[in-house]
Amino acid sequence: MKYCSTCGHPVEQRIPQGDNRHRYVCVSCETIHYQNPRIVAGTVPVWEGRILLCRRAIEPRYGYWTLPAGFMENAETTIEAAARETREEALAEVNIDGLYTIIDVPHINQVHMFYRATLIDGTFGAGEESLETQLFDLDDIPWDEISFPTVRKTLELYLEDLRSESFQVHVSDIRYSIKDRK
Amino acid sequence: MKYCSTCGHPVEQRIPQGDNRHRYVCVSCETIHYQNPRIVAGTVPVWEGRILLCRRAIEPRYGYWTLPAGFMENAETTIEAAARETREEALAEVNIDGLYTIIDVPHINQVHMFYRATLIDGTFGAGEESLETQLFDLDDIPWDEISFPTVRKTLELYLEDLRSESFQVHVSDIRYSIKDRK
């Protein structure tokens, strides 16, 4: 951020009065521009014991398999966002079965939320951001080609919970050291 | 938003190629400025069977009672945000006992998340944004002076779950019609 989105003048980084963090503050109109984490919402879409994955047609991680998920939009709920992303990326309508994972990813200012979901009629396809979509048997998950750590963690938990036949909500975080981020 | 925060030129509202929503797009550098919901994180802080509430020293809802909560910051987790807000508003250190409510508030582009928490040693006070803080017996919750619908809902659920001695994660939303918002 270099300019004030309210008046167009430059911003500077300083700690506003009564605050304890550096913020972007306009040198002219003094508007404080807060920056906050974004929510990525998605589903674990299941049909007849198999999990629907999407192969990414966009960067980052082009060609890797993912659960359908994306940035939550204004004016929608987390459930609506998760269902919309599933519709857009996998052309699948789902019933939401319950919240499943919340995974904080603080080094990129994101919170990932996945809901368990069931396809309503088993139909699906490849949306614009997917090269292909496929139902995977639990023994055939393409572990070597999973797109993101939060997707991997959610799938791992899902398989564990399926074995114990007990689905809980899991809250966790994924952090990288600078070394990891090479 | 009137100006591009990257280059300072005016923005216009249009649907970018490959998108299906109106976004603020810079007329000069073509940067797309996405806008996304923000997370409000807080706790239900408990000590010896009583709940710690804060009386707000700031607008909106000056003078009303609230659970400690506030906007999640970049580079922190939801748990860290909830604990930080409890520290700032109620001068209380807590152990986080588990995720409790996620309440979407789509008409104001917010997602409220409350964690159950226990004070570590029973000490608390009034932070800069609080007029006072007080431990309330469950029969004495000041229901007529509760600040926000998400706080009320979280407290109601907490009392219900306490009676049944079973704490689950509750996902819900609060929506207002235009009529409600008068």
Tab-separated table of N, CA and C in Angstrom, chain A residues 47-115:
chain	number	residue	atom	x	y	z
A	47	TRP	N	-18.929	-38.551	-1.988
A	47	TRP	CA	-20.010	-39.249	-2.684
A	47	TRP	C	-19.733	-40.739	-2.642
A	48	GLU	N	-20.644	-41.481	-2.011
A	48	GLU	CA	-20.540	-42.940	-1.909
A	48	GLU	C	-19.160	-43.387	-1.429
A	49	GLY	N	-18.688	-42.722	-0.360
A	49	GLY	CA	-17.436	-43.129	0.275
A	49	GLY	C	-16.171	-42.649	-0.411
A	50	ARG	N	-16.340	-41.877	-1.499
A	50	ARG	CA	-15.160	-41.331	-2.174
A	50	ARG	C	-15.118	-39.812	-2.035
A	51	ILE	N	-13.910	-39.254	-2.164
A	51	ILE	CA	-13.716	-37.808	-1.984
A	51	ILE	C	-13.439	-37.157	-3.338
A	52	LEU	N	-14.141	-36.044	-3.585
A	52	LEU	CA	-13.982	-35.321	-4.854
A	52	LEU	C	-12.836	-34.320	-4.744
A	53	LEU	N	-11.836	-34.479	-5.591
A	53	LEU	CA	-10.718	-33.536	-5.633
A	53	LEU	C	-10.677	-32.848	-6.997
A	54	CYS	N	-10.054	-31.665	-7.025
A	54	CYS	CA	-9.926	-30.877	-8.256
A	54	CYS	C	-8.442	-30.700	-8.581
A	55	ARG	N	-8.094	-30.874	-9.847
A	55	ARG	CA	-6.696	-30.619	-10.250
A	55	ARG	C	-6.616	-29.180	-10.740
A	56	ARG	N	-5.729	-28.392	-10.120
A	56	ARG	CA	-5.719	-26.944	-10.315
A	56	ARG	C	-5.280	-26.536	-11.723
A	57	ALA	N	-6.079	-25.634	-12.311
A	57	ALA	CA	-5.758	-25.084	-13.635
A	57	ALA	C	-5.134	-23.700	-13.514
A	58	ILE	N	-4.834	-23.293	-12.271
A	58	ILE	CA	-4.260	-21.963	-12.042
A	58	ILE	C	-3.094	-22.064	-11.063
A	59	GLU	N	-2.246	-21.044	-11.132
A	59	GLU	CA	-1.176	-20.918	-10.143
A	59	GLU	C	-1.745	-20.319	-8.864
A	60	PRO	N	-1.170	-20.493	-7.696
A	60	PRO	CA	-0.028	-21.391	-7.476
A	60	PRO	C	-0.447	-22.858	-7.469
A	61	ARG	N	0.561	-23.723	-7.641
A	61	ARG	CA	0.355	-25.176	-7.582
A	61	ARG	C	-0.491	-25.681	-8.748
A	62	TYR	N	-0.232	-25.122	-9.925
A	62	TYR	CA	-0.881	-25.597	-11.151
A	62	TYR	C	-0.651	-27.106	-11.295
A	63	GLY	N	-1.709	-27.856	-11.609
A	63	GLY	CA	-1.566	-29.289	-11.854
A	63	GLY	C	-1.666	-30.161	-10.617
A	64	TYR	N	-1.660	-29.547	-9.436
A	64	TYR	CA	-1.777	-30.318	-8.183
A	64	TYR	C	-3.240	-30.468	-7.784
A	65	TRP	N	-3.499	-31.489	-6.979
A	65	TRP	CA	-4.868	-31.786	-6.540
A	65	TRP	C	-5.222	-31.017	-5.279
A	66	THR	N	-6.460	-30.515	-5.254
A	66	THR	CA	-6.911	-29.731	-4.107
A	66	THR	C	-8.346	-30.071	-3.757
A	67	LEU	N	-8.733	-29.748	-2.530
A	67	LEU	CA	-10.146	-29.681	-2.198
A	67	LEU	C	-10.675	-28.355	-2.743
A	68	PRO	N	-11.936	-28.315	-3.187
A	68	PRO	CA	-12.460	-27.042	-3.672
A	68	PRO	C	-12.488	-26.009	-2.540
A	69	ALA	N	-11.898	-24.861	-2.768
A	69	ALA	CA	-11.794	-23.820	-1.731
A	69	ALA	C	-11.353	-22.516	-2.363
A	70	GLY	N	-11.693	-21.411	-1.727
A	70	GLY	CA	-11.250	-20.119	-2.234
A	70	GLY	C	-11.624	-19.005	-1.284
A	71	PHE	N	-11.255	-17.783	-1.635
A	71	PHE	CA	-11.474	-16.648	-0.740
A	71	PHE	C	-12.964	-16.376	-0.545
A	72	MET	N	-13.341	-16.265	0.703
A	72	MET	CA	-14.701	-15.872	1.066
A	72	MET	C	-14.955	-14.445	0.571
A	73	GLU	N	-16.156	-14.207	0.046
A	73	GLU	CA	-16.514	-12.881	-0.467
A	73	GLU	C	-17.338	-12.115	0.569
A	74	ASN	N	-17.354	-10.794	0.439
A	74	ASN	CA	-18.256	-9.987	1.254
A	74	ASN	C	-19.710	-10.422	1.043
A	75	ALA	N	-20.524	-10.229	2.059
A	75	ALA	CA	-21.983	-10.439	1.991
A	75	ALA	C	-22.397	-11.909	1.899
A	76	GLU	N	-21.473	-12.829	2.113
A	76	GLU	CA	-21.864	-14.240	2.172
A	76	GLU	C	-21.409	-14.825	3.507
A	77	THR	N	-21.957	-16.010	3.837
A	77	THR	CA	-21.541	-16.713	5.052
A	77	THR	C	-20.429	-17.703	4.693
A	78	THR	N	-19.776	-18.237	5.715
A	78	THR	CA	-18.706	-19.203	5.450
A	78	THR	C	-19.266	-20.449	4.756
A	79	ILE	N	-20.476	-20.858	5.144
A	79	ILE	CA	-21.101	-22.017	4.502
A	79	ILE	C	-21.428	-21.708	3.035
A	80	GLU	N	-21.966	-20.522	2.788
A	80	GLU	CA	-22.265	-20.132	1.403
A	80	GLU	C	-20.983	-20.065	0.572
A	81	ALA	N	-19.910	-19.555	1.169
A	81	ALA	CA	-18.635	-19.465	0.449
A	81	ALA	C	-18.108	-20.858	0.104
A	82	ALA	N	-18.177	-21.771	1.072
A	82	ALA	CA	-17.684	-23.134	0.855
A	82	ALA	C	-18.488	-23.830	-0.252
A	83	ALA	N	-19.802	-23.671	-0.220
A	83	ALA	CA	-20.659	-24.295	-1.240
A	83	ALA	C	-20.435	-23.645	-2.614
A	84	ARG	N	-20.268	-22.313	-2.633
A	84	ARG	CA	-20.026	-21.615	-3.903
A	84	ARG	C	-18.712	-22.060	-4.540
A	85	GLU	N	-17.660	-22.175	-3.736
A	85	GLU	CA	-16.375	-22.603	-4.292
A	85	GLU	C	-16.474	-24.018	-4.856
A	86	THR	N	-17.258	-24.868	-4.198
A	86	THR	CA	-17.434	-26.241	-4.672
A	86	THR	C	-18.196	-26.246	-6.003
A	87	ARG	N	-19.180	-25.347	-6.103
A	87	ARG	CA	-19.942	-25.198	-7.347
A	87	ARG	C	-19.039	-24.672	-8.468
A	88	GLU	N	-18.216	-23.671	-8.156
A	88	GLU	CA	-17.397	-23.030	-9.191
A	88	GLU	C	-16.254	-23.934	-9.665
A	89	GLU	N	-15.608	-24.614	-8.730
A	89	GLU	CA	-14.398	-25.361	-9.095
A	89	GLU	C	-14.695	-26.797	-9.511
A	90	ALA	N	-15.789	-27.371	-8.950
A	90	ALA	CA	-16.079	-28.788	-9.221
A	90	ALA	C	-17.450	-28.989	-9.849
A	91	LEU	N	-18.148	-27.889	-10.164
A	91	LEU	CA	-19.490	-27.948	-10.766
A	91	LEU	C	-20.393	-28.915	-9.999
A	92	ALA	N	-20.234	-28.920	-8.680
A	92	ALA	CA	-20.982	-29.865	-7.833
A	92	ALA	C	-21.814	-29.105	-6.807
A	93	GLU	N	-23.081	-29.535	-6.684
A	93	GLU	CA	-23.933	-29.018	-5.613
A	93	GLU	C	-23.791	-29.942	-4.410
A	94	VAL	N	-23.662	-29.343	-3.226
A	94	VAL	CA	-23.464	-30.163	-2.020
A	94	VAL	C	-24.416	-29.761	-0.906
A	95	ASN	N	-24.696	-30.722	-0.042
A	95	ASN	CA	-25.273	-30.417	1.268
A	95	ASN	C	-24.125	-30.321	2.267
A	96	ILE	N	-24.148	-29.285	3.082
A	96	ILE	CA	-23.096	-29.100	4.085
A	96	ILE	C	-23.438	-29.948	5.317
A	97	ASP	N	-22.491	-30.793	5.744
A	97	ASP	CA	-22.749	-31.718	6.852
A	97	ASP	C	-22.212	-31.210	8.185
A	98	GLY	N	-21.303	-30.233	8.129
A	98	GLY	CA	-20.790	-29.706	9.399
A	98	GLY	C	-19.418	-29.099	9.206
A	99	LEU	N	-19.065	-28.185	10.120
A	99	LEU	CA	-17.729	-27.600	10.096
A	99	LEU	C	-16.720	-28.703	10.389
A	100	TYR	N	-15.582	-28.660	9.731
A	100	TYR	CA	-14.619	-29.730	9.947
A	100	TYR	C	-13.255	-29.235	10.448
A	101	THR	N	-12.557	-28.434	9.647
A	101	THR	CA	-11.259	-27.912	10.102
A	101	THR	C	-11.206	-26.388	10.017
A	102	ILE	N	-10.519	-25.818	10.991
A	102	ILE	CA	-10.124	-24.403	10.932
A	102	ILE	C	-8.624	-24.401	11.100
A	103	ILE	N	-7.914	-23.966	10.079
A	103	ILE	CA	-6.453	-24.005	10.124
A	103	ILE	C	-5.920	-22.597	9.873
A	104	ASP	N	-5.330	-22.019	10.899
A	104	ASP	CA	-4.726	-20.693	10.772
A	104	ASP	C	-3.399	-20.805	10.035
A	105	VAL	N	-3.166	-19.883	9.129
A	105	VAL	CA	-1.905	-19.850	8.381
A	105	VAL	C	-1.352	-18.430	8.515
A	106	PRO	N	-0.808	-18.117	9.714
A	106	PRO	CA	-0.520	-16.708	10.030
A	106	PRO	C	0.551	-16.066	9.151
A	107	HIS	N	1.495	-16.844	8.613
A	107	HIS	CA	2.552	-16.209	7.822
A	107	HIS	C	2.047	-15.697	6.478
A	108	ILE	N	0.858	-16.122	6.059
A	108	ILE	CA	0.266	-15.545	4.848
A	108	ILE	C	-1.075	-14.850	5.159
A	109	ASN	N	-1.342	-14.625	6.436
A	109	ASN	CA	-2.533	-13.875	6.854
A	109	ASN	C	-3.825	-14.499	6.325
A	110	GLN	N	-3.927	-15.819	6.509
A	110	GLN	CA	-5.135	-16.516	6.073
A	110	GLN	C	-5.647	-17.458	7.164
A	111	VAL	N	-6.944	-17.684	7.138
A	111	VAL	CA	-7.592	-18.706	7.962
A	111	VAL	C	-8.371	-19.605	7.014
A	112	HIS	N	-8.020	-20.892	7.001
A	112	HIS	CA	-8.679	-21.842	6.099
A	112	HIS	C	-9.750	-22.602	6.871
A	113	MET	N	-10.951	-22.664	6.302
A	113	MET	CA	-12.071	-23.354	6.946
A	113	MET	C	-12.666	-24.349	5.970
A	114	PHE	N	-12.688	-25.627	6.371
A	114	PHE	CA	-13.292	-26.654	5.518
A	114	PHE	C	-14.527	-27.246	6.191
A	115	TYR	N	-15.579	-27.416	5.403
A	115	TYR	CA	-16.802	-28.075	5.855
A	115	TYR	C	-16.883	-29.466	5.235
